mmCIF file of C-alpha atoms and ligand atoms in Angstrom:
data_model
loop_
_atom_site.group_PDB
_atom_site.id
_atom_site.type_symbol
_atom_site.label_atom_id
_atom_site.label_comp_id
_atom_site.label_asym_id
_atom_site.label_seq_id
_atom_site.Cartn_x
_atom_site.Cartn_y
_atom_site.Cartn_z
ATOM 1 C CA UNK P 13 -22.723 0.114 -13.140
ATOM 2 C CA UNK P 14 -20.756 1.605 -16.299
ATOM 3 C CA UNK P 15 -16.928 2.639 -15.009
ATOM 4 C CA UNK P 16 -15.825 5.443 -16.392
ATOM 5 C CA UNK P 17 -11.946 6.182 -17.157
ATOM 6 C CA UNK P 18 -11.266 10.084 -17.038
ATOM 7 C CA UNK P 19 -8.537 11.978 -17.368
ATOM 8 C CA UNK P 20 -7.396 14.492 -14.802
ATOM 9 C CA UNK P 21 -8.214 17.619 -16.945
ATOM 10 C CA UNK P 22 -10.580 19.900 -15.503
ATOM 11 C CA UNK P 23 -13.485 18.565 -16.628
ATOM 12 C CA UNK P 24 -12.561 15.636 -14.917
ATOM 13 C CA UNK P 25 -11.821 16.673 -11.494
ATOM 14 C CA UNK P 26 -14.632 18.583 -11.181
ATOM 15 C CA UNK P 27 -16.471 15.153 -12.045
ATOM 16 C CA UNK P 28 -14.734 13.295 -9.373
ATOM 17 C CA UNK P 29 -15.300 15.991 -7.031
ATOM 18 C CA UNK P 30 -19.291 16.054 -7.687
ATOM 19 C CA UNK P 31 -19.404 12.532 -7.142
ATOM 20 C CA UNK P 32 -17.371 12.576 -3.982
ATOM 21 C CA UNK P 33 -19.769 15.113 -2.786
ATOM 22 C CA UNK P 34 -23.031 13.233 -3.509
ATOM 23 C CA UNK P 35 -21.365 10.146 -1.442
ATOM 24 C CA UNK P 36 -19.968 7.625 -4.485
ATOM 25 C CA UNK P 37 -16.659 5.937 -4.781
ATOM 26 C CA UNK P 38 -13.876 7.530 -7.498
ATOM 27 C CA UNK P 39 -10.294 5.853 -7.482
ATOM 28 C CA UNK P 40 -7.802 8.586 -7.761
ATOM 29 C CA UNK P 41 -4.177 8.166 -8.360
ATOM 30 C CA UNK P 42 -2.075 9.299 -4.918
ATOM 31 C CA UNK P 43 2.172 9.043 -5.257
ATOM 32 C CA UNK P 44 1.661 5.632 -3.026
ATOM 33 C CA UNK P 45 -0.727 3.910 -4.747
ATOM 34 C CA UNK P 46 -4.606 4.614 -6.780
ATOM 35 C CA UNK P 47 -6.978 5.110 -3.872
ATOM 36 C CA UNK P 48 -10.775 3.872 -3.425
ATOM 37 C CA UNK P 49 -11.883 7.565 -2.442
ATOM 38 C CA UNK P 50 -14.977 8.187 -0.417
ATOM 39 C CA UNK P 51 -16.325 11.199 1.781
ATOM 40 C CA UNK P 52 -14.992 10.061 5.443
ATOM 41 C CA UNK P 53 -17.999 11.989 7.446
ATOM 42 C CA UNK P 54 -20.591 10.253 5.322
ATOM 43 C CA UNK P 55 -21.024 6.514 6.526
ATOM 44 C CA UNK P 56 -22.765 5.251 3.570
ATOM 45 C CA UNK P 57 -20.305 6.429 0.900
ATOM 46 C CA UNK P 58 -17.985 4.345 3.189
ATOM 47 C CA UNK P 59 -20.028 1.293 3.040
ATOM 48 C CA UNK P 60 -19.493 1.362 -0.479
ATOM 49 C CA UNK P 61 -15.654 1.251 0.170
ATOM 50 C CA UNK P 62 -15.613 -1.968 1.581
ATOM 51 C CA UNK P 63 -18.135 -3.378 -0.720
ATOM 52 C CA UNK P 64 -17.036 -2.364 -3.511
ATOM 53 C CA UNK P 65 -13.429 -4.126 -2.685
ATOM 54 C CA UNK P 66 -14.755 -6.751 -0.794
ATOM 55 C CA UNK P 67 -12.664 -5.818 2.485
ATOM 56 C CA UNK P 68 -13.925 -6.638 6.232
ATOM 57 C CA UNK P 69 -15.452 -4.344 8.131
ATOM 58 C CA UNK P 70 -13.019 -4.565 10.854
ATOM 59 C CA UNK P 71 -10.322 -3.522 8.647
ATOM 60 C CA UNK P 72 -9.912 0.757 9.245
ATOM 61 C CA UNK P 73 -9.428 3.245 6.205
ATOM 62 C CA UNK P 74 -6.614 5.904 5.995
ATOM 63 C CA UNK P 75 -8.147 9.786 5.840
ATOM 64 C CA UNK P 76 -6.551 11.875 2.979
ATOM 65 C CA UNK P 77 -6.504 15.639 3.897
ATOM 66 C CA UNK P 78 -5.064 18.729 2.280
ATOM 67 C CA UNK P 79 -4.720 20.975 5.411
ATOM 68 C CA UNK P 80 -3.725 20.848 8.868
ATOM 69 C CA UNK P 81 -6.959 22.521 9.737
ATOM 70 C CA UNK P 82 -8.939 19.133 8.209
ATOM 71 C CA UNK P 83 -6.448 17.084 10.428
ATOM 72 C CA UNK P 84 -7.637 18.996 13.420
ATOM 73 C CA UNK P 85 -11.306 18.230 12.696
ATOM 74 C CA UNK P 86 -10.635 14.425 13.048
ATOM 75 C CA UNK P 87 -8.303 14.046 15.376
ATOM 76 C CA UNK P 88 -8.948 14.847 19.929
ATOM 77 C CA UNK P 89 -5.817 16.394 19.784
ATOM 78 C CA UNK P 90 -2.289 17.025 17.146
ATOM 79 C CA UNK P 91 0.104 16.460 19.777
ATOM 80 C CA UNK P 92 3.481 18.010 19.508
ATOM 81 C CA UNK P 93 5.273 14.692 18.011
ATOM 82 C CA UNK P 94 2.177 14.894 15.517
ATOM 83 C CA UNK P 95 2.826 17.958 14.250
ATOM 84 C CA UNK P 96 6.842 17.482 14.051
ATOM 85 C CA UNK P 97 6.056 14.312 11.867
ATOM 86 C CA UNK P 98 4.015 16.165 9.285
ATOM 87 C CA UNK P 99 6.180 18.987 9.138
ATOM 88 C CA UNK P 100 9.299 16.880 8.241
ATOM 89 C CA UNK P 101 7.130 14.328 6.012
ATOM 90 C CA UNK P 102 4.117 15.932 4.286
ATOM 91 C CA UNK P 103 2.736 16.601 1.677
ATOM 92 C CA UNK P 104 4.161 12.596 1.527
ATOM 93 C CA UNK P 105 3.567 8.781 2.298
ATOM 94 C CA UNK P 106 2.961 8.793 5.920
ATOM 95 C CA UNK P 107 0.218 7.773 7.945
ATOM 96 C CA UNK P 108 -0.298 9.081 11.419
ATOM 97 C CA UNK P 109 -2.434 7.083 13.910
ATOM 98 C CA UNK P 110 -4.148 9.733 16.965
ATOM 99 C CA UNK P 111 -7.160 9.342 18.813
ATOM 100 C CA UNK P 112 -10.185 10.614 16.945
ATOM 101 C CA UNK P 113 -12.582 13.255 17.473
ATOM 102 C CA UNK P 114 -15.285 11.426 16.403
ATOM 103 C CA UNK P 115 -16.217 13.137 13.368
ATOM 104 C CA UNK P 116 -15.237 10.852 11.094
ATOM 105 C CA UNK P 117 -18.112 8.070 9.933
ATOM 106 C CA UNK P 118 -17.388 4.883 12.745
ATOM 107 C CA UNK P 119 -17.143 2.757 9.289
ATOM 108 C CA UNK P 120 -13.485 4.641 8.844
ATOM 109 C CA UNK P 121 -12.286 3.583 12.110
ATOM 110 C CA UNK P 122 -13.599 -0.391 11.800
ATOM 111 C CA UNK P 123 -14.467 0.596 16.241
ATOM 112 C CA UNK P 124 -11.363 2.037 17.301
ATOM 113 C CA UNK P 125 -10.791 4.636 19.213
ATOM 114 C CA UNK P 126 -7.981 5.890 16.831
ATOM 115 C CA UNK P 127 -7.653 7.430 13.033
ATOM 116 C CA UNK P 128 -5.388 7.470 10.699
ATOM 117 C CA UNK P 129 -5.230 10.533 8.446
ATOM 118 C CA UNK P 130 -2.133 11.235 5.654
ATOM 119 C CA UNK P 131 -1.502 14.094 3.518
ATOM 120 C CA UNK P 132 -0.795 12.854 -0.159
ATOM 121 C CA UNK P 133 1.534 14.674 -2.453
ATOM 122 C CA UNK P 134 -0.059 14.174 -5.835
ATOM 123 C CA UNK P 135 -1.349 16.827 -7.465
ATOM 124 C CA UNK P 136 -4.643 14.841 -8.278
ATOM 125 C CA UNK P 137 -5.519 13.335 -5.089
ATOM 126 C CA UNK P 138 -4.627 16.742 -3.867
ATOM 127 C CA UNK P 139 -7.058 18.488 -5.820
ATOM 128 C CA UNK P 140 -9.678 16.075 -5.481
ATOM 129 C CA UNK P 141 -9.676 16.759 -2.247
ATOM 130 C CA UNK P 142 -10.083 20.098 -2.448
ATOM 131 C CA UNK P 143 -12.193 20.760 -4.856
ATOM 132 C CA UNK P 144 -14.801 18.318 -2.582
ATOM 133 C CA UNK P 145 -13.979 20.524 0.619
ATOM 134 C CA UNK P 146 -13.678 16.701 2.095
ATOM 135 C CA UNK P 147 -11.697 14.404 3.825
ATOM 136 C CA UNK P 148 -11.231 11.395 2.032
ATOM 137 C CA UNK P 149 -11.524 7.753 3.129
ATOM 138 C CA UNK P 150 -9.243 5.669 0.899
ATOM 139 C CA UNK P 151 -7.569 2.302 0.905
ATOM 140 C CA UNK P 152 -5.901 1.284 -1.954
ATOM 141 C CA UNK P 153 -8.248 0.242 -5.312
ATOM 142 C CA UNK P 154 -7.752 -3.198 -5.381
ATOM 143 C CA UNK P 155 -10.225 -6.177 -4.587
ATOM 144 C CA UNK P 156 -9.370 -7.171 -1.154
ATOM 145 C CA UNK P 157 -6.810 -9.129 -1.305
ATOM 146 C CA UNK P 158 -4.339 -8.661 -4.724
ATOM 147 C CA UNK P 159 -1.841 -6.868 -5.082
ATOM 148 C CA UNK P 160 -2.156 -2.701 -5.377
ATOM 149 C CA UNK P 161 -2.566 -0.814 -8.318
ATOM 150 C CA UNK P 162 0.145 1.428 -9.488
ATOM 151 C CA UNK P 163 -1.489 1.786 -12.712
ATOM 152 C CA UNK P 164 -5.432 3.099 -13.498
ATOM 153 C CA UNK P 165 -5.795 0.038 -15.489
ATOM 154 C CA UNK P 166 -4.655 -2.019 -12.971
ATOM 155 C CA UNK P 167 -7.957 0.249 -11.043
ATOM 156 C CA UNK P 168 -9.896 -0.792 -13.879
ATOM 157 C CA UNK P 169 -8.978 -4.397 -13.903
ATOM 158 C CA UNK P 170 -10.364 -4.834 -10.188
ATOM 159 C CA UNK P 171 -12.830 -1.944 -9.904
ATOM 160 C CA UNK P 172 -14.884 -2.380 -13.319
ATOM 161 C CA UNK P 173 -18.206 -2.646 -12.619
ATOM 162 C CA UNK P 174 -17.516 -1.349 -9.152
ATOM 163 C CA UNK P 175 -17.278 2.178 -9.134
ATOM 164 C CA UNK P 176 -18.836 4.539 -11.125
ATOM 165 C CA UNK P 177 -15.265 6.562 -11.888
ATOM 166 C CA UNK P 178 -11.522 6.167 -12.199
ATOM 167 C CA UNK P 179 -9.241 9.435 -12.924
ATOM 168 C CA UNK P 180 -6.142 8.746 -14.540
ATOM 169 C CA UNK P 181 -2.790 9.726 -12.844
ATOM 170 C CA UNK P 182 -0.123 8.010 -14.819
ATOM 171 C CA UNK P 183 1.864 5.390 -12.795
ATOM 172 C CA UNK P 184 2.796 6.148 -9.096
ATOM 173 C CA UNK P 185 6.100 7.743 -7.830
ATOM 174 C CA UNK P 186 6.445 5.228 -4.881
ATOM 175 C CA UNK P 187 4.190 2.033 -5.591
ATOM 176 C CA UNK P 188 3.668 0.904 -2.182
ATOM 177 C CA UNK P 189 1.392 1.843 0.382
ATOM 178 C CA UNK P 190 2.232 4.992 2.878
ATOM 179 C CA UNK P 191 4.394 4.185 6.268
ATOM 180 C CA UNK P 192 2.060 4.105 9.225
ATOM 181 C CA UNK P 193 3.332 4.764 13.022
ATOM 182 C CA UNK P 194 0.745 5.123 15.774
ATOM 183 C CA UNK P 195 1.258 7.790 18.066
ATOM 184 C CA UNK P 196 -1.591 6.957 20.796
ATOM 185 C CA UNK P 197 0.436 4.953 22.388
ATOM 186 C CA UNK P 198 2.858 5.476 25.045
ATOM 187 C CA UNK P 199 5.734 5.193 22.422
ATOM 188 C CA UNK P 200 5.738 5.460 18.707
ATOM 189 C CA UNK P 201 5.083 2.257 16.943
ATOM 190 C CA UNK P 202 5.645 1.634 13.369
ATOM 191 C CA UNK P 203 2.475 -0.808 12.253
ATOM 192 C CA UNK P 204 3.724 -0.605 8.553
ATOM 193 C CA UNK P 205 6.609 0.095 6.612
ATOM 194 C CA UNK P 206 7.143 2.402 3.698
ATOM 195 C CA UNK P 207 8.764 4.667 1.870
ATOM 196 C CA UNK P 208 9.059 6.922 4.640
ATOM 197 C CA UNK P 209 11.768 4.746 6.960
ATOM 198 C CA UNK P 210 12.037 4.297 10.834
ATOM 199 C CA UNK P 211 15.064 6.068 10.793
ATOM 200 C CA UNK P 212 13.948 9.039 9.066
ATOM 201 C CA UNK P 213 11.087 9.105 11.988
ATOM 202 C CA UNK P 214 13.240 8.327 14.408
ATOM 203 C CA UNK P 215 15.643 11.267 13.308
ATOM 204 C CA UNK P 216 12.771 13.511 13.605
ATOM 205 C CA UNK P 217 11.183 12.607 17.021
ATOM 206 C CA UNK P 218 14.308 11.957 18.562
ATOM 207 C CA UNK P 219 13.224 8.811 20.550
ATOM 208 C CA UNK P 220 12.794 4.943 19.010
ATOM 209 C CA UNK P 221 10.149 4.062 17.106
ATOM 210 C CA UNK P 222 9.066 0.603 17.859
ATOM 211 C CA UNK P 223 8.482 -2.064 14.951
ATOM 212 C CA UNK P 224 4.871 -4.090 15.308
ATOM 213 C CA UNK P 225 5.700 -8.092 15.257
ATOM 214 C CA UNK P 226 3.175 -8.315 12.603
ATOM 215 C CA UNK P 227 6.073 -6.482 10.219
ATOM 216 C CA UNK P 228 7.983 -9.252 9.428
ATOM 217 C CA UNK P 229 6.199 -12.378 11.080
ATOM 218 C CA UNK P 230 3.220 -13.983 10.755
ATOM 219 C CA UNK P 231 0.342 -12.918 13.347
ATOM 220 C CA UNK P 232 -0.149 -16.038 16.034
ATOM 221 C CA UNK P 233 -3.728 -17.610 16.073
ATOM 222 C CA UNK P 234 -4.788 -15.715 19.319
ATOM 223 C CA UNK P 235 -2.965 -12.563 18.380
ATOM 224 C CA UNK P 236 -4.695 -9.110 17.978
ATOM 225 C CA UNK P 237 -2.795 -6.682 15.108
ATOM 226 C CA UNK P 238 -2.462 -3.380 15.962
ATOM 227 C CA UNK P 239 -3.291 -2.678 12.395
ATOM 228 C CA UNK P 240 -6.103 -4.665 11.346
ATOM 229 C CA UNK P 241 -4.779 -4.832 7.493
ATOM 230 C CA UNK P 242 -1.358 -6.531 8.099
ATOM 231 C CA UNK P 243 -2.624 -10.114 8.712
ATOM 232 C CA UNK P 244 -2.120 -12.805 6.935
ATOM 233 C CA UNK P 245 -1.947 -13.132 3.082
ATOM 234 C CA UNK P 246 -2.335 -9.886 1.156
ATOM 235 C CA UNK P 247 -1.008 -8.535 -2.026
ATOM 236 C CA UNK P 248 -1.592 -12.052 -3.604
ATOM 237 C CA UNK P 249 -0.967 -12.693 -7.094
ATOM 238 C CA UNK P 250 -2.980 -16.014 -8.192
ATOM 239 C CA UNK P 251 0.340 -17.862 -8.307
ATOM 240 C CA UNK P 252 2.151 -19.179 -5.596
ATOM 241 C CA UNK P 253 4.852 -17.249 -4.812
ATOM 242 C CA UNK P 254 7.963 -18.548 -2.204
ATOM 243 C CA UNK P 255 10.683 -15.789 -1.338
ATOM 244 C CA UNK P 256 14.521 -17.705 -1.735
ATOM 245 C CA UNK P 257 16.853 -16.363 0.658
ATOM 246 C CA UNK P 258 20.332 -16.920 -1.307
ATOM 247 C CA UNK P 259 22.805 -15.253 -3.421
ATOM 248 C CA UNK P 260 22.012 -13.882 -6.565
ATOM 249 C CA UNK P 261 24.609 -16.482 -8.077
ATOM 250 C CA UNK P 262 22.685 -19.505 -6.123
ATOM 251 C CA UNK P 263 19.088 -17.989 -6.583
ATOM 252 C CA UNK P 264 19.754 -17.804 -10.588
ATOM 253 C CA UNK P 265 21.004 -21.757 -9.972
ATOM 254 C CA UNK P 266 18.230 -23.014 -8.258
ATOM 255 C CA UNK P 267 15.429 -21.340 -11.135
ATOM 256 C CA UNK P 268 17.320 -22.833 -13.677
ATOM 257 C CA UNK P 269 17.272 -26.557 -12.036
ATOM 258 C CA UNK P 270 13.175 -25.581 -11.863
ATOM 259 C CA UNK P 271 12.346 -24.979 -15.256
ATOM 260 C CA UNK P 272 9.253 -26.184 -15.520
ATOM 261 C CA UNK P 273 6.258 -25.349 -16.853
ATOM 262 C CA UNK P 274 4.373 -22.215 -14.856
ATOM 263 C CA UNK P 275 7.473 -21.608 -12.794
ATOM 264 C CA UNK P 276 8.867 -18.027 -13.378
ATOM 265 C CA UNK P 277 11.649 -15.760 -11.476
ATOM 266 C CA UNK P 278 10.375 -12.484 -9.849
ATOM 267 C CA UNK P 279 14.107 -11.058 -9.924
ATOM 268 C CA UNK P 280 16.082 -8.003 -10.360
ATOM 269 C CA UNK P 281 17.682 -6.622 -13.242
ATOM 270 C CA UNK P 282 20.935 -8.128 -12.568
ATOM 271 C CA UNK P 283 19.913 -11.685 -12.681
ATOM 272 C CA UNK P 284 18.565 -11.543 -15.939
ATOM 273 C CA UNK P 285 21.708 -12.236 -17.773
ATOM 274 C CA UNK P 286 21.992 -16.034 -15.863
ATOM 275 C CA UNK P 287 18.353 -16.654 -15.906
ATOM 276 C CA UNK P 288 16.981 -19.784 -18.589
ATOM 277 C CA UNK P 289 13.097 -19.299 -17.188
ATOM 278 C CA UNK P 290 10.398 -17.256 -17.478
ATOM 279 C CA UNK P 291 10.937 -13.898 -15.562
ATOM 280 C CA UNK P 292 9.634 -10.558 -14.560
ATOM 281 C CA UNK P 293 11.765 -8.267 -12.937
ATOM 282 C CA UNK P 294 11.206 -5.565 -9.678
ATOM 283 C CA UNK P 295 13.786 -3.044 -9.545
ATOM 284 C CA UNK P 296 17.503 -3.116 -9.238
ATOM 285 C CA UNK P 297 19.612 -5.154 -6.827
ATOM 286 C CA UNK P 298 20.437 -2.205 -4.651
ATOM 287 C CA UNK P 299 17.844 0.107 -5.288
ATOM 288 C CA UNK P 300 15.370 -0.307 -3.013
ATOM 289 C CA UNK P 301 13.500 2.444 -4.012
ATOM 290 C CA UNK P 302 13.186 0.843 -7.526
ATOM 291 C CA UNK P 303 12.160 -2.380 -6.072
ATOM 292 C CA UNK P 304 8.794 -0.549 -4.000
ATOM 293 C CA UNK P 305 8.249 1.469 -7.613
ATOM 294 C CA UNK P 306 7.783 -2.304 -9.419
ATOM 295 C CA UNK P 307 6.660 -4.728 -7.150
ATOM 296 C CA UNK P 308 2.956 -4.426 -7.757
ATOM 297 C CA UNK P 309 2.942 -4.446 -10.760
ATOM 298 C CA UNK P 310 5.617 -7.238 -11.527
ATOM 299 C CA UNK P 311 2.760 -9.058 -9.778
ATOM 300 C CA UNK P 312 0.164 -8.387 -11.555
ATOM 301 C CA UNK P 313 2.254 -8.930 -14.807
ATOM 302 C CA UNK P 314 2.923 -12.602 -13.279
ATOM 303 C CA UNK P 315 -0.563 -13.500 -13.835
ATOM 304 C CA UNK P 316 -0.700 -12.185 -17.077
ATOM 305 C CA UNK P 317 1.641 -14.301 -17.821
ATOM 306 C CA UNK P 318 0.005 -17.385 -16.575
ATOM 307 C CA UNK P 319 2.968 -18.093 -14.151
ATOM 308 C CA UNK P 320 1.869 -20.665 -11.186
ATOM 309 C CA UNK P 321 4.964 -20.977 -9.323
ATOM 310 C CA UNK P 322 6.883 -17.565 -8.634
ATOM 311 C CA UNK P 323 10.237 -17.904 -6.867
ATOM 312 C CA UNK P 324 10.909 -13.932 -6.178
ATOM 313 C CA UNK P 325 14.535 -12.838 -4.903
ATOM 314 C CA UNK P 326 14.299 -11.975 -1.370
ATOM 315 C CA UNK P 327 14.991 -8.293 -0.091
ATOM 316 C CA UNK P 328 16.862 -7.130 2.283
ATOM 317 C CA UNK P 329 15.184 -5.741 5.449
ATOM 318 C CA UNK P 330 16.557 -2.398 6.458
ATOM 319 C CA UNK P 331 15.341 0.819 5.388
ATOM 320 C CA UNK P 332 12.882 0.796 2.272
ATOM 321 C CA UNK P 333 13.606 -2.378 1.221
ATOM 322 C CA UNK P 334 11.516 -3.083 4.781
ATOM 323 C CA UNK P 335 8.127 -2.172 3.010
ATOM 324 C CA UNK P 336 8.975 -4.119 0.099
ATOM 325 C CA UNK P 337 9.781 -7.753 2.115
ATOM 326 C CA UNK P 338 6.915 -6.788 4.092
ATOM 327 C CA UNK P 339 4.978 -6.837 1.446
ATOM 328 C CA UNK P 340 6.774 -9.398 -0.588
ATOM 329 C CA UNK P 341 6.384 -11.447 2.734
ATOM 330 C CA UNK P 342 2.378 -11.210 2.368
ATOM 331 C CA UNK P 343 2.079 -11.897 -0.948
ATOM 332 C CA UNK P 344 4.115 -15.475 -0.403
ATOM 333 C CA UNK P 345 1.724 -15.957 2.517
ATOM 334 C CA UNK P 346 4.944 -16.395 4.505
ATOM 335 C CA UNK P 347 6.851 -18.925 2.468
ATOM 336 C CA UNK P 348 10.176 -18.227 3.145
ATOM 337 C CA UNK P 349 13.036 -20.338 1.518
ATOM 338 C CA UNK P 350 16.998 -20.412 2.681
ATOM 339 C CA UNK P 351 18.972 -21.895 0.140
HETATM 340 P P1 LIG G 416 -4.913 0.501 2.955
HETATM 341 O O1 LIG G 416 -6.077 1.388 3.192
HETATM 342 O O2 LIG G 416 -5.227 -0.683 2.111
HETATM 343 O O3 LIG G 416 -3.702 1.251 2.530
HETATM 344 O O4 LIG G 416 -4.562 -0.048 4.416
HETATM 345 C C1 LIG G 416 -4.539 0.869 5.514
HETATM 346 C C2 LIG G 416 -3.744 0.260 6.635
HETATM 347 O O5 LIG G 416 -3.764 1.131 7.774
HETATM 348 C C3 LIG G 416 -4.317 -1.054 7.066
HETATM 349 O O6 LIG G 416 -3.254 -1.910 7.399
HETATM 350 C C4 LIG G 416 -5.137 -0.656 8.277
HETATM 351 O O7 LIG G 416 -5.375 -1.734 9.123
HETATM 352 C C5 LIG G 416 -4.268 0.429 8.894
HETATM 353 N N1 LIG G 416 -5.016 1.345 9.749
HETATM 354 C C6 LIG G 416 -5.910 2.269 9.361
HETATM 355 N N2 LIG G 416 -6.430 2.905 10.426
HETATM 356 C C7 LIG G 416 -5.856 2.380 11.523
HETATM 357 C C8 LIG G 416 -5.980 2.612 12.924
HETATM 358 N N3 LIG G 416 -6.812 3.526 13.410
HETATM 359 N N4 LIG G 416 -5.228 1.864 13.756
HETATM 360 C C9 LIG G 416 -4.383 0.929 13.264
HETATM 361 N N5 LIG G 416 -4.213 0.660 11.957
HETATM 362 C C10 LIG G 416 -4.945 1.370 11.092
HETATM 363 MG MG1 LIG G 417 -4.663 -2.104 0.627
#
């Protein structure tokens, strides 16, 4: 299959739109990440989600809508917390989890009884999704596995081959995935973090918002997640990456005592000055914000560089910087460091 790269004129929504339509696969650019977009009532186009990335079946797909109305379709019921949530938060990066009408293909919800739909606030993706007159299955357009793409030619890197089209959306606003809380429970549980924080929801709903183990710890042998994608390793550059917990001061020490061959620093800005290794930086010290923006793609520019060892500065945990240790956290299959 030839991949085509378009740009998001016109002439080439109305492409990705056809092709949605006739049940293909088109990565569009969405403010969290490039999405692997396929029509959501149409089983087969779904199939080709999960081959085309190489993801398990078992592991569900986020909706992408452009109305409330489309929400309704999918979902038994928007329940008044529902409805408060994506008042405050879209168009934005935030996944809510309801039971599901059925509608959807059984593919998107991997056999739950559950969906999660989000409203993105790109322009493109929210064209594309109008322009189709469909709700779009879309997990992020990587292979299974590495890290996200922030970038179409990151897209193009993983998908070529793959898909038949890519539109181009310049890089993305956020860079990691949307914030996902479940809401068919009995109390609001946050299964992933993002951009979008657990105090903001909290703020909104006016009652706690629970944080899934699988957050911050590995998942036990016999343990079920609550969402299917946060396992184990995830994100994965082909280097090995550990996370140091220590001081910028100490951190910058320990690199330098390392400098061998293949060994690079994933750091922030500020520790460039003291570092004598190989680097690539994600965001600024206390920026968090700036650190979710960069991480996927410092990454993916690790392997370019042919690093095998990655020692990344470890962020803190509160807030946004939450969605970027979780992830951090995946992509160092755990390996966690104190100095
Ligand atoms: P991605 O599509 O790569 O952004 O990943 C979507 C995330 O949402 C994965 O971690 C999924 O397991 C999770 N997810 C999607 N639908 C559900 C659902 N119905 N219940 C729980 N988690 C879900
Ligand atoms: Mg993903």
């Amino acid at each position: 299959m030839q991949t085509q790269l378009v740009q998001a004129d016109s002439v080439g929504l109305q492409q990705a739109a056809h092709l949605l339509q006739q049940g293909e696969v088109v990565a569009i650019p969405t403010e969290t990440v490039y999405g692997l977009a396929a029509d959501a009532t149409n089983g087969q186009a779904v199939k080709k989600i999960f081959a085309a990335k190489g993801r398990p079946q078992d592991n569900p797909l986020i909706v992408h809508i452009d109305s409330i109305d489309m929400w309704k379709t999918l979902v038994k019921e928007v329940t008044a917390d529902a409805l408060a949530l994506a008042k405050a938060f879209w168009p934005g990066p935030l996944t809510i989890i309801l039971p599901h009408s059925g509608s959807a293909a059984p593919e998107v919800c991997a056999g739950l009884d559950t969906i999660a739909v989000r409203m993105p606030s790109h322009p493109v993706a929210r064209a594309i999704i109008t322009q189709s007159g469909l709700p779009l299955a879309a997990p992020s357009a990587n292979l299974s596995g590495s890290p996200s793409p922030t970038e179409a030619r990151y897209v193009l890197e993983d998908m070529e081959g793959r898909i038949p089209l890519i539109v181009e959306g310049g890089s993305c606003e956020v860079g990691v995935e949307s914030t996902v809380v479940t809401l068919a429970g009995e109390q609001p549980v946050l299964l992933r973090p993002g951009y979008i924080t657990k105090e903001q929801l909290e703020a909104v709903l006016q009652k706690e918002v629970l944080v899934a183990g699988a957050v911050t710890q590995m998942l036990k042998a016999d343990e079920i997640a609550a969402s299917p994608g946060m396992k184990y390793k995830h994100y994965a550059p082909k280097a090995q990456v550990t996370i140091l917990q220590a001081s910028g001061k100490d951190y910058c020490d320990y690199l330098n005592k390392h400098a061998e061959q293949g060994v690079a620093a994933l750091c922030y800005e500020e520790d460039v000055p003291y570092l004598k290794v190989p680097y690539v930086v994600y965001g600024k010290q206390e920026d968090a914000a700036s650190q979710a923006k960069e991480l996927f793609s410092a990454l993916r520019h690790l392997d370019e560089m042919g690093a095998k060892e990655v020692y990344a500065r470890c962020p803190a945990t509160e807030g946004v910087a939450l969605a970027v240790y979780n992830r951090l956290l995946r992509a160092a299959a755990f390996r966690v460091v104190q100095l």
